[in-house]
Protein backbone atom coordinates (compact mmCIF):
# COMPACT_ATOMS: atom_id res chain seq x y z
CA UNK A 1 0.00 0.00 0.00
CA UNK A 2 1.28 3.44 -0.90
CA UNK A 3 1.30 6.48 1.37
CA UNK A 4 1.06 10.19 0.61
CA UNK A 5 4.69 10.83 1.58
CA UNK A 6 5.82 8.21 -0.98
CA UNK A 7 3.98 10.10 -3.74
CA UNK A 8 4.49 13.70 -2.67
CA UNK A 9 7.27 15.65 -0.87
CA UNK A 10 5.36 16.51 2.32
CA UNK A 11 6.24 19.15 4.91
CA UNK A 12 6.34 16.47 7.63
CA UNK A 13 8.99 14.53 5.70
CA UNK A 14 10.93 17.73 4.97
CA UNK A 15 11.09 18.53 8.70
CA UNK A 16 11.93 14.94 9.65
CA UNK A 17 14.84 14.90 7.22
CA UNK A 18 16.09 18.32 8.31
CA UNK A 19 15.85 17.81 12.08
CA UNK A 20 16.14 14.03 12.37
CA UNK A 21 12.90 13.87 14.34
CA UNK A 22 9.25 14.77 14.05
CA UNK A 23 8.46 18.50 14.22
CA UNK A 24 4.86 19.67 14.45
CA UNK A 25 3.16 23.03 14.10
CA UNK A 26 1.21 24.54 16.99
CA UNK A 27 -1.51 26.81 15.60
CA UNK A 28 -1.87 30.16 17.36
CA UNK A 29 -4.42 32.95 17.41
CA UNK A 30 -2.67 36.19 18.40
CA UNK A 31 -5.83 38.29 18.14
CA UNK A 32 -4.85 39.93 14.87
CA UNK A 33 -7.55 41.37 12.65
CA UNK A 34 -7.79 41.66 8.88
CA UNK A 35 -7.28 44.76 6.72
CA UNK A 36 -9.85 43.42 4.26
CA UNK A 37 -12.46 43.90 6.98
CA UNK A 38 -11.52 47.07 8.76
CA UNK A 39 -11.51 49.27 5.66
CA UNK A 40 -7.77 49.82 5.38
CA UNK A 41 -7.49 47.47 2.36
CA UNK A 42 -11.14 46.72 1.80
CA UNK A 43 -14.36 46.04 3.62
CA UNK A 44 -16.71 43.09 3.87
CA UNK A 45 -13.86 40.57 3.67
CA UNK A 46 -13.42 37.70 1.22
CA UNK A 47 -16.76 36.26 0.12
CA UNK A 48 -15.84 32.84 1.59
CA UNK A 49 -14.66 34.17 4.96
CA UNK A 50 -16.86 33.51 7.98
CA UNK A 51 -18.37 36.72 9.42
CA UNK A 52 -19.19 35.28 12.82
CA UNK A 53 -15.55 34.91 13.69
CA UNK A 54 -15.19 38.68 13.35
CA UNK A 55 -17.75 39.59 15.98
CA UNK A 56 -15.98 42.02 18.32
CA UNK A 57 -16.52 39.99 21.50
CA UNK A 58 -16.43 36.56 19.95
CA UNK A 59 -12.69 36.13 20.08
CA UNK A 60 -10.55 36.47 23.16
CA UNK A 61 -7.60 34.19 22.59
CA UNK A 62 -5.42 33.10 25.49
CA UNK A 63 -1.85 34.41 25.82
CA UNK A 64 0.66 32.90 23.38
CA UNK A 65 2.48 30.92 26.10
CA UNK A 66 -0.76 29.33 27.28
CA UNK A 67 -1.71 28.40 23.70
CA UNK A 68 1.73 26.85 23.16
CA UNK A 69 1.44 24.84 26.38
CA UNK A 70 -2.00 23.51 25.47
CA UNK A 71 -1.04 22.77 21.84
CA UNK A 72 2.19 21.06 22.85
CA UNK A 73 0.35 18.81 25.32
CA UNK A 74 -2.13 17.61 22.71
CA UNK A 75 0.40 17.14 19.88
CA UNK A 76 2.96 15.44 22.09
CA UNK A 77 0.37 12.95 23.34
CA UNK A 78 -0.82 12.22 19.80
CA UNK A 79 2.51 12.11 17.94
CA UNK A 80 5.35 12.01 20.48
CA UNK A 81 6.89 15.14 18.87
CA UNK A 82 9.33 17.14 21.00
CA UNK A 83 10.03 20.05 18.68
CA UNK A 84 7.51 22.51 17.27
CA UNK A 85 6.96 25.46 14.99
CA UNK A 86 4.81 28.28 16.34
CA UNK A 87 2.22 28.79 13.61
CA UNK A 88 0.69 32.27 13.67
CA UNK A 89 -2.35 31.18 11.72
CA UNK A 90 -5.49 33.18 12.48
CA UNK A 91 -6.21 36.17 10.25
CA UNK A 92 -3.36 38.48 9.12
CA UNK A 93 -0.35 37.81 11.32
CA UNK A 94 1.82 40.67 10.06
CA UNK A 95 -0.89 43.31 10.39
CA UNK A 96 0.34 45.43 13.32
CA UNK A 97 3.16 47.67 14.47
CA UNK A 98 6.55 46.04 14.05
CA UNK A 99 7.21 46.33 17.81
CA UNK A 100 4.11 44.27 18.66
CA UNK A 101 4.97 41.69 16.00
CA UNK A 102 8.48 41.34 17.38
CA UNK A 103 7.18 40.97 20.93
CA UNK A 104 4.76 38.20 19.90
CA UNK A 105 7.24 36.29 17.75
CA UNK A 106 9.94 36.63 20.46
CA UNK A 107 7.50 35.32 23.06
CA UNK A 108 6.81 32.22 20.96
CA UNK A 109 10.49 31.58 20.30
CA UNK A 110 11.47 31.94 23.95
CA UNK A 111 10.44 28.32 24.65
CA UNK A 112 13.37 25.94 24.01
CA UNK A 113 11.36 23.44 22.01
CA UNK A 114 9.97 26.06 19.59
CA UNK A 115 12.46 25.86 16.75
CA UNK A 116 10.84 28.33 14.39
CA UNK A 117 7.87 30.23 13.08
CA UNK A 118 5.29 29.94 10.34
CA UNK A 119 3.62 33.28 9.71
CA UNK A 120 0.36 33.31 7.75
CA UNK A 121 -0.55 36.57 6.05
CA UNK A 122 -1.90 38.41 3.01
CA UNK A 123 0.53 39.35 0.22
CA UNK A 124 -0.35 43.05 0.58
CA UNK A 125 0.57 43.13 4.29
CA UNK A 126 4.24 42.27 4.23
CA UNK A 127 6.31 45.36 4.98
CA UNK A 128 10.08 45.37 4.51
CA UNK A 129 10.47 45.74 8.28
CA UNK A 130 8.59 42.45 8.83
CA UNK A 131 10.70 40.63 6.23
CA UNK A 132 13.88 42.00 7.85
CA UNK A 133 12.66 40.84 11.26
CA UNK A 134 11.93 37.32 9.96
CA UNK A 135 15.22 37.15 8.07
CA UNK A 136 16.98 38.07 11.34
CA UNK A 137 15.39 35.04 13.10
CA UNK A 138 16.43 32.84 10.21
CA UNK A 139 20.05 34.04 10.46
CA UNK A 140 19.95 33.00 14.13
CA UNK A 141 19.14 29.44 13.02
CA UNK A 142 15.36 29.35 13.39
CA UNK A 143 13.16 27.57 10.83
CA UNK A 144 11.13 30.40 9.31
CA UNK A 145 8.27 30.17 6.80
CA UNK A 146 6.21 33.01 5.41
CA UNK A 147 2.79 31.71 4.34
CA UNK A 148 1.20 33.92 1.69
CA UNK A 149 -2.49 33.58 0.84
CA UNK A 150 -2.73 34.02 -2.92
CA UNK A 151 -5.61 31.60 -3.74
CA UNK A 152 -5.60 32.41 -7.47
CA UNK A 153 -3.28 34.19 -9.91
CA UNK A 154 -6.31 35.56 -11.80
CA UNK A 155 -7.11 39.13 -10.81
CA UNK A 156 -10.71 38.79 -12.02
CA UNK A 157 -11.22 35.83 -9.65
CA UNK A 158 -9.56 37.71 -6.77
CA UNK A 159 -11.86 40.67 -7.46
CA UNK A 160 -14.92 38.40 -7.65
CA UNK A 161 -14.20 36.96 -4.18
CA UNK A 162 -13.31 40.43 -2.84
CA UNK A 163 -9.75 39.53 -1.83
CA UNK A 164 -8.70 43.19 -1.94
CA UNK A 165 -5.35 42.40 -3.60
CA UNK A 166 -4.14 41.18 -6.98
CA UNK A 167 -1.37 38.97 -8.30
CA UNK A 168 1.01 41.97 -8.45
CA UNK A 169 1.12 42.27 -4.64
CA UNK A 170 1.88 38.56 -4.35
CA UNK A 171 4.68 38.82 -6.93
CA UNK A 172 6.23 41.72 -5.00
CA UNK A 173 6.03 40.01 -1.60
CA UNK A 174 7.33 36.65 -2.74
CA UNK A 175 10.23 38.29 -4.57
CA UNK A 176 11.18 40.48 -1.60
CA UNK A 177 10.95 37.55 0.82
CA UNK A 178 13.00 35.16 -1.29
CA UNK A 179 15.63 37.83 -1.98
CA UNK A 180 16.22 37.80 1.79
CA UNK A 181 16.51 34.00 1.75
CA UNK A 182 13.14 33.49 3.44
CA UNK A 183 11.13 30.39 2.59
CA UNK A 184 7.64 31.04 1.23
CA UNK A 185 4.64 28.73 1.30
CA UNK A 186 1.91 29.81 -1.13
CA UNK A 187 -1.74 29.10 -0.32
CA UNK A 188 -4.03 28.20 -3.23
CA UNK A 189 -7.72 27.28 -3.48
CA UNK A 190 -9.39 24.97 -6.01
CA UNK A 191 -13.03 25.48 -6.93
CA UNK A 192 -13.14 29.29 -6.76
CA UNK A 193 -16.21 30.77 -8.50
CA UNK A 194 -15.77 30.87 -12.27
CA UNK A 195 -12.58 28.79 -12.18
CA UNK A 196 -11.85 25.38 -13.67
CA UNK A 197 -8.88 23.01 -13.51
CA UNK A 198 -7.28 25.11 -16.25
CA UNK A 199 -7.19 28.14 -13.91
CA UNK A 200 -5.56 26.10 -11.13
CA UNK A 201 -2.92 24.84 -13.49
CA UNK A 202 -2.17 28.33 -14.82
CA UNK A 203 -2.08 29.77 -11.29
CA UNK A 204 0.43 27.11 -10.29
CA UNK A 205 2.50 27.77 -13.41
CA UNK A 206 2.76 31.45 -12.55
CA UNK A 207 3.58 30.72 -8.90
CA UNK A 208 6.32 28.25 -9.85
CA UNK A 209 7.71 30.67 -12.43
CA UNK A 210 8.18 33.31 -9.72
CA UNK A 211 9.53 30.70 -7.30
CA UNK A 212 8.08 29.30 -4.10
CA UNK A 213 9.35 26.81 -1.52
CA UNK A 214 6.07 25.31 -0.40
CA UNK A 215 2.42 24.99 -1.36
CA UNK A 216 -0.88 24.57 0.43
CA UNK A 217 -4.00 23.61 -1.47
CA UNK A 218 -7.56 23.20 -0.33
CA UNK A 219 -11.00 23.04 -1.88
CA UNK A 220 -13.19 26.10 -1.47
CA UNK A 221 -15.55 25.50 1.47
CA UNK A 222 -18.94 27.05 1.81
CA UNK A 223 -19.33 28.03 5.46
CA UNK A 224 -22.15 29.69 7.36
CA UNK A 225 -22.23 33.45 7.64
CA UNK A 226 -20.56 34.17 4.29
CA UNK A 227 -21.56 35.79 1.02
CA UNK A 228 -20.55 32.53 -0.65
CA UNK A 229 -23.14 30.67 1.43
CA UNK A 230 -25.87 32.99 0.08
CA UNK A 231 -24.67 32.36 -3.44
CA UNK A 232 -24.62 28.58 -2.84
CA UNK A 233 -28.16 28.66 -1.39
CA UNK A 234 -29.40 30.52 -4.47
CA UNK A 235 -27.76 27.84 -6.64
CA UNK A 236 -25.28 30.34 -8.11
CA UNK A 237 -22.24 28.48 -6.79
CA UNK A 238 -21.56 24.74 -7.19
CA UNK A 239 -18.78 23.29 -5.03
CA UNK A 240 -16.33 20.81 -6.55
CA UNK A 241 -17.06 17.11 -6.37
CA UNK A 242 -14.50 14.94 -4.58
CA UNK A 243 -13.50 13.33 -7.90
CA UNK A 244 -12.91 16.72 -9.55
CA UNK A 245 -10.84 17.94 -6.59
CA UNK A 246 -8.72 14.78 -6.56
CA UNK A 247 -8.00 15.24 -10.28
CA UNK A 248 -7.01 18.89 -9.82
CA UNK A 249 -4.78 18.09 -6.83
CA UNK A 250 -3.09 15.20 -8.67
CA UNK A 251 -2.54 17.39 -11.76
CA UNK A 252 -0.96 20.08 -9.59
CA UNK A 253 1.33 17.63 -7.79
CA UNK A 254 2.49 16.29 -11.16
CA UNK A 255 3.13 19.84 -12.39
CA UNK A 256 5.28 20.74 -9.36
CA UNK A 257 9.02 20.00 -9.06
CA UNK A 258 9.98 17.76 -6.14
CA UNK A 259 12.03 20.59 -4.59
CA UNK A 260 8.77 22.32 -3.63
CA UNK A 261 7.27 20.95 -0.42
CA UNK A 262 3.53 20.31 -0.05
CA UNK A 263 2.43 21.63 3.35
CA UNK A 264 -1.17 20.61 2.75
CA UNK A 265 -3.24 18.97 0.03
CA UNK A 266 -6.67 19.46 1.48
CA UNK A 267 -8.42 21.33 4.24
CA UNK A 268 -11.74 21.66 5.94
CA UNK A 269 -13.78 23.90 8.20
CA UNK A 270 -15.22 23.14 11.59
CA UNK A 271 -18.32 20.93 11.39
CA UNK A 272 -20.41 23.55 13.15
CA UNK A 273 -20.09 25.97 10.21
CA UNK A 274 -19.37 23.78 7.16
CA UNK A 275 -22.21 23.73 4.61
CA UNK A 276 -20.54 22.25 1.51
CA UNK A 277 -18.87 20.26 0.11
CA UNK A 278 -19.41 17.82 2.98
CA UNK A 279 -16.79 15.38 1.69
CA UNK A 280 -14.05 17.81 2.69
CA UNK A 281 -14.77 17.05 6.37
CA UNK A 282 -13.22 13.59 5.80
CA UNK A 283 -9.59 14.64 5.51
CA UNK A 284 -8.10 11.13 5.27
CA UNK A 285 -10.61 10.03 2.67
CA UNK A 286 -9.51 12.96 0.49
CA UNK A 287 -5.79 12.41 1.07
CA UNK A 288 -6.10 8.68 0.38
CA UNK A 289 -7.98 9.39 -2.83
CA UNK A 290 -5.22 11.79 -4.00
CA UNK A 291 -2.53 9.25 -3.04
CA UNK A 292 -4.31 6.47 -4.94
CA UNK A 293 -4.84 8.66 -7.99
CA UNK A 294 -1.14 9.60 -8.11
CA UNK A 295 -0.19 5.94 -7.74
CA UNK A 296 -2.65 4.94 -10.49
CA UNK A 297 -1.20 7.54 -12.87
CA UNK A 298 2.36 6.41 -12.17
CA UNK A 299 1.52 2.78 -12.80
CA UNK A 300 -0.23 3.77 -16.03
CA UNK A 301 2.78 5.82 -17.09
CA UNK A 302 5.13 2.88 -16.49
CA UNK A 303 2.85 0.58 -18.47
CA UNK A 304 2.72 3.00 -21.41
CA UNK A 305 6.51 3.50 -21.31
S1 LIG B 1 -10.06 35.13 4.30
FE1 LIG B 1 -8.29 36.09 5.26
S2 LIG B 1 -7.92 37.94 4.02
FE2 LIG B 1 -10.01 37.26 3.53
S3 LIG B 1 -11.33 38.46 4.94
FE3 LIG B 1 -10.90 36.48 5.91
S4 LIG B 1 -9.11 36.87 7.23
FE4 LIG B 1 -9.25 38.56 5.73
Coordinates of C-alpha atoms and ligand atoms in Angstrom, one line a residue:
X1 CA 0.0 0.0 0.0
X2 CA 1.3 3.4 -0.9
X3 CA 1.3 6.5 1.4
X4 CA 1.1 10.2 0.6
X5 CA 4.7 10.8 1.6
X6 CA 5.8 8.2 -1.0
X7 CA 4.0 10.1 -3.7
X8 CA 4.5 13.7 -2.7
X9 CA 7.3 15.7 -0.9
X10 CA 5.4 16.5 2.3
X11 CA 6.2 19.1 4.9
X12 CA 6.3 16.5 7.6
X13 CA 9.0 14.5 5.7
X14 CA 10.9 17.7 5.0
X15 CA 11.1 18.5 8.7
X16 CA 11.9 14.9 9.6
X17 CA 14.8 14.9 7.2
X18 CA 16.1 18.3 8.3
X19 CA 15.9 17.8 12.1
X20 CA 16.1 14.0 12.4
X21 CA 12.9 13.9 14.3
X22 CA 9.3 14.8 14.0
X23 CA 8.5 18.5 14.2
X24 CA 4.9 19.7 14.4
X25 CA 3.2 23.0 14.1
X26 CA 1.2 24.5 17.0
X27 CA -1.5 26.8 15.6
X28 CA -1.9 30.2 17.4
X29 CA -4.4 33.0 17.4
X30 CA -2.7 36.2 18.4
X31 CA -5.8 38.3 18.1
X32 CA -4.9 39.9 14.9
X33 CA -7.5 41.4 12.6
X34 CA -7.8 41.7 8.9
X35 CA -7.3 44.8 6.7
X36 CA -9.8 43.4 4.3
X37 CA -12.5 43.9 7.0
X38 CA -11.5 47.1 8.8
X39 CA -11.5 49.3 5.7
X40 CA -7.8 49.8 5.4
X41 CA -7.5 47.5 2.4
X42 CA -11.1 46.7 1.8
X43 CA -14.4 46.0 3.6
X44 CA -16.7 43.1 3.9
X45 CA -13.9 40.6 3.7
X46 CA -13.4 37.7 1.2
X47 CA -16.8 36.3 0.1
X48 CA -15.8 32.8 1.6
X49 CA -14.7 34.2 5.0
X50 CA -16.9 33.5 8.0
X51 CA -18.4 36.7 9.4
X52 CA -19.2 35.3 12.8
X53 CA -15.5 34.9 13.7
X54 CA -15.2 38.7 13.4
X55 CA -17.7 39.6 16.0
X56 CA -16.0 42.0 18.3
X57 CA -16.5 40.0 21.5
X58 CA -16.4 36.6 19.9
X59 CA -12.7 36.1 20.1
X60 CA -10.6 36.5 23.2
X61 CA -7.6 34.2 22.6
X62 CA -5.4 33.1 25.5
X63 CA -1.8 34.4 25.8
X64 CA 0.7 32.9 23.4
X65 CA 2.5 30.9 26.1
X66 CA -0.8 29.3 27.3
X67 CA -1.7 28.4 23.7
X68 CA 1.7 26.8 23.2
X69 CA 1.4 24.8 26.4
X70 CA -2.0 23.5 25.5
X71 CA -1.0 22.8 21.8
X72 CA 2.2 21.1 22.9
X73 CA 0.4 18.8 25.3
X74 CA -2.1 17.6 22.7
X75 CA 0.4 17.1 19.9
X76 CA 3.0 15.4 22.1
X77 CA 0.4 12.9 23.3
X78 CA -0.8 12.2 19.8
X79 CA 2.5 12.1 17.9
X80 CA 5.3 12.0 20.5
X81 CA 6.9 15.1 18.9
X82 CA 9.3 17.1 21.0
X83 CA 10.0 20.0 18.7
X84 CA 7.5 22.5 17.3
X85 CA 7.0 25.5 15.0
X86 CA 4.8 28.3 16.3
X87 CA 2.2 28.8 13.6
X88 CA 0.7 32.3 13.7
X89 CA -2.4 31.2 11.7
X90 CA -5.5 33.2 12.5
X91 CA -6.2 36.2 10.2
X92 CA -3.4 38.5 9.1
X93 CA -0.4 37.8 11.3
X94 CA 1.8 40.7 10.1
X95 CA -0.9 43.3 10.4
X96 CA 0.3 45.4 13.3
X97 CA 3.2 47.7 14.5
X98 CA 6.6 46.0 14.1
X99 CA 7.2 46.3 17.8
X100 CA 4.1 44.3 18.7
X101 CA 5.0 41.7 16.0
X102 CA 8.5 41.3 17.4
X103 CA 7.2 41.0 20.9
X104 CA 4.8 38.2 19.9
X105 CA 7.2 36.3 17.8
X106 CA 9.9 36.6 20.5
X107 CA 7.5 35.3 23.1
X108 CA 6.8 32.2 21.0
X109 CA 10.5 31.6 20.3
X110 CA 11.5 31.9 23.9
X111 CA 10.4 28.3 24.6
X112 CA 13.4 25.9 24.0
X113 CA 11.4 23.4 22.0
X114 CA 10.0 26.1 19.6
X115 CA 12.5 25.9 16.8
X116 CA 10.8 28.3 14.4
X117 CA 7.9 30.2 13.1
X118 CA 5.3 29.9 10.3
X119 CA 3.6 33.3 9.7
X120 CA 0.4 33.3 7.8
X121 CA -0.5 36.6 6.1
X122 CA -1.9 38.4 3.0
X123 CA 0.5 39.4 0.2
X124 CA -0.3 43.0 0.6
X125 CA 0.6 43.1 4.3
X126 CA 4.2 42.3 4.2
X127 CA 6.3 45.4 5.0
X128 CA 10.1 45.4 4.5
X129 CA 10.5 45.7 8.3
X130 CA 8.6 42.4 8.8
X131 CA 10.7 40.6 6.2
X132 CA 13.9 42.0 7.8
X133 CA 12.7 40.8 11.3
X134 CA 11.9 37.3 10.0
X135 CA 15.2 37.2 8.1
X136 CA 17.0 38.1 11.3
X137 CA 15.4 35.0 13.1
X138 CA 16.4 32.8 10.2
X139 CA 20.0 34.0 10.5
X140 CA 19.9 33.0 14.1
X141 CA 19.1 29.4 13.0
X142 CA 15.4 29.3 13.4
X143 CA 13.2 27.6 10.8
X144 CA 11.1 30.4 9.3
X145 CA 8.3 30.2 6.8
X146 CA 6.2 33.0 5.4
X147 CA 2.8 31.7 4.3
X148 CA 1.2 33.9 1.7
X149 CA -2.5 33.6 0.8
X150 CA -2.7 34.0 -2.9
X151 CA -5.6 31.6 -3.7
X152 CA -5.6 32.4 -7.5
X153 CA -3.3 34.2 -9.9
X154 CA -6.3 35.6 -11.8
X155 CA -7.1 39.1 -10.8
X156 CA -10.7 38.8 -12.0
X157 CA -11.2 35.8 -9.6
X158 CA -9.6 37.7 -6.8
X159 CA -11.9 40.7 -7.5
X160 CA -14.9 38.4 -7.7
X161 CA -14.2 37.0 -4.2
X162 CA -13.3 40.4 -2.8
X163 CA -9.8 39.5 -1.8
X164 CA -8.7 43.2 -1.9
X165 CA -5.3 42.4 -3.6
X166 CA -4.1 41.2 -7.0
X167 CA -1.4 39.0 -8.3
X168 CA 1.0 42.0 -8.5
X169 CA 1.1 42.3 -4.6
X170 CA 1.9 38.6 -4.4
X171 CA 4.7 38.8 -6.9
X172 CA 6.2 41.7 -5.0
X173 CA 6.0 40.0 -1.6
X174 CA 7.3 36.6 -2.7
X175 CA 10.2 38.3 -4.6
X176 CA 11.2 40.5 -1.6
X177 CA 11.0 37.5 0.8
X178 CA 13.0 35.2 -1.3
X179 CA 15.6 37.8 -2.0
X180 CA 16.2 37.8 1.8
X181 CA 16.5 34.0 1.7
X182 CA 13.1 33.5 3.4
X183 CA 11.1 30.4 2.6
X184 CA 7.6 31.0 1.2
X185 CA 4.6 28.7 1.3
X186 CA 1.9 29.8 -1.1
X187 CA -1.7 29.1 -0.3
X188 CA -4.0 28.2 -3.2
X189 CA -7.7 27.3 -3.5
X190 CA -9.4 25.0 -6.0
X191 CA -13.0 25.5 -6.9
X192 CA -13.1 29.3 -6.8
X193 CA -16.2 30.8 -8.5
X194 CA -15.8 30.9 -12.3
X195 CA -12.6 28.8 -12.2
X196 CA -11.9 25.4 -13.7
X197 CA -8.9 23.0 -13.5
X198 CA -7.3 25.1 -16.2
X199 CA -7.2 28.1 -13.9
X200 CA -5.6 26.1 -11.1
X201 CA -2.9 24.8 -13.5
X202 CA -2.2 28.3 -14.8
X203 CA -2.1 29.8 -11.3
X204 CA 0.4 27.1 -10.3
X205 CA 2.5 27.8 -13.4
X206 CA 2.8 31.5 -12.6
X207 CA 3.6 30.7 -8.9
X208 CA 6.3 28.3 -9.9
X209 CA 7.7 30.7 -12.4
X210 CA 8.2 33.3 -9.7
X211 CA 9.5 30.7 -7.3
X212 CA 8.1 29.3 -4.1
X213 CA 9.3 26.8 -1.5
X214 CA 6.1 25.3 -0.4
X215 CA 2.4 25.0 -1.4
X216 CA -0.9 24.6 0.4
X217 CA -4.0 23.6 -1.5
X218 CA -7.6 23.2 -0.3
X219 CA -11.0 23.0 -1.9
X220 CA -13.2 26.1 -1.5
X221 CA -15.5 25.5 1.5
X222 CA -18.9 27.1 1.8
X223 CA -19.3 28.0 5.5
X224 CA -22.2 29.7 7.4
X225 CA -22.2 33.4 7.6
X226 CA -20.6 34.2 4.3
X227 CA -21.6 35.8 1.0
X228 CA -20.5 32.5 -0.7
X229 CA -23.1 30.7 1.4
X230 CA -25.9 33.0 0.1
X231 CA -24.7 32.4 -3.4
X232 CA -24.6 28.6 -2.8
X233 CA -28.2 28.7 -1.4
X234 CA -29.4 30.5 -4.5
X235 CA -27.8 27.8 -6.6
X236 CA -25.3 30.3 -8.1
X237 CA -22.2 28.5 -6.8
X238 CA -21.6 24.7 -7.2
X239 CA -18.8 23.3 -5.0
X240 CA -16.3 20.8 -6.6
X241 CA -17.1 17.1 -6.4
X242 CA -14.5 14.9 -4.6
X243 CA -13.5 13.3 -7.9
X244 CA -12.9 16.7 -9.5
X245 CA -10.8 17.9 -6.6
X246 CA -8.7 14.8 -6.6
X247 CA -8.0 15.2 -10.3
X248 CA -7.0 18.9 -9.8
X249 CA -4.8 18.1 -6.8
X250 CA -3.1 15.2 -8.7
X251 CA -2.5 17.4 -11.8
X252 CA -1.0 20.1 -9.6
X253 CA 1.3 17.6 -7.8
X254 CA 2.5 16.3 -11.2
X255 CA 3.1 19.8 -12.4
X256 CA 5.3 20.7 -9.4
X257 CA 9.0 20.0 -9.1
X258 CA 10.0 17.8 -6.1
X259 CA 12.0 20.6 -4.6
X260 CA 8.8 22.3 -3.6
X261 CA 7.3 21.0 -0.4
X262 CA 3.5 20.3 -0.1
X263 CA 2.4 21.6 3.3
X264 CA -1.2 20.6 2.8
X265 CA -3.2 19.0 0.0
X266 CA -6.7 19.5 1.5
X267 CA -8.4 21.3 4.2
X268 CA -11.7 21.7 5.9
X269 CA -13.8 23.9 8.2
X270 CA -15.2 23.1 11.6
X271 CA -18.3 20.9 11.4
X272 CA -20.4 23.6 13.1
X273 CA -20.1 26.0 10.2
X274 CA -19.4 23.8 7.2
X275 CA -22.2 23.7 4.6
X276 CA -20.5 22.2 1.5
X277 CA -18.9 20.3 0.1
X278 CA -19.4 17.8 3.0
X279 CA -16.8 15.4 1.7
X280 CA -14.0 17.8 2.7
X281 CA -14.8 17.0 6.4
X282 CA -13.2 13.6 5.8
X283 CA -9.6 14.6 5.5
X284 CA -8.1 11.1 5.3
X285 CA -10.6 10.0 2.7
X286 CA -9.5 13.0 0.5
X287 CA -5.8 12.4 1.1
X288 CA -6.1 8.7 0.4
X289 CA -8.0 9.4 -2.8
X290 CA -5.2 11.8 -4.0
X291 CA -2.5 9.3 -3.0
X292 CA -4.3 6.5 -4.9
X293 CA -4.8 8.7 -8.0
X294 CA -1.1 9.6 -8.1
X295 CA -0.2 5.9 -7.7
X296 CA -2.7 4.9 -10.5
X297 CA -1.2 7.5 -12.9
X298 CA 2.4 6.4 -12.2
X299 CA 1.5 2.8 -12.8
X300 CA -0.2 3.8 -16.0
X301 CA 2.8 5.8 -17.1
X302 CA 5.1 2.9 -16.5
X303 CA 2.8 0.6 -18.5
X304 CA 2.7 3.0 -21.4
X305 CA 6.5 3.5 -21.3
Ligands
LIG1 S1 -10.1 35.1 4.3 FE1 -8.3 36.1 5.3 S2 -7.9 37.9 4.0 FE2 -10.0 37.3 3.5 S3 -11.3 38.5 4.9 FE3 -10.9 36.5 5.9 S4 -9.1 36.9 7.2 FE4 -9.2 38.6 5.7

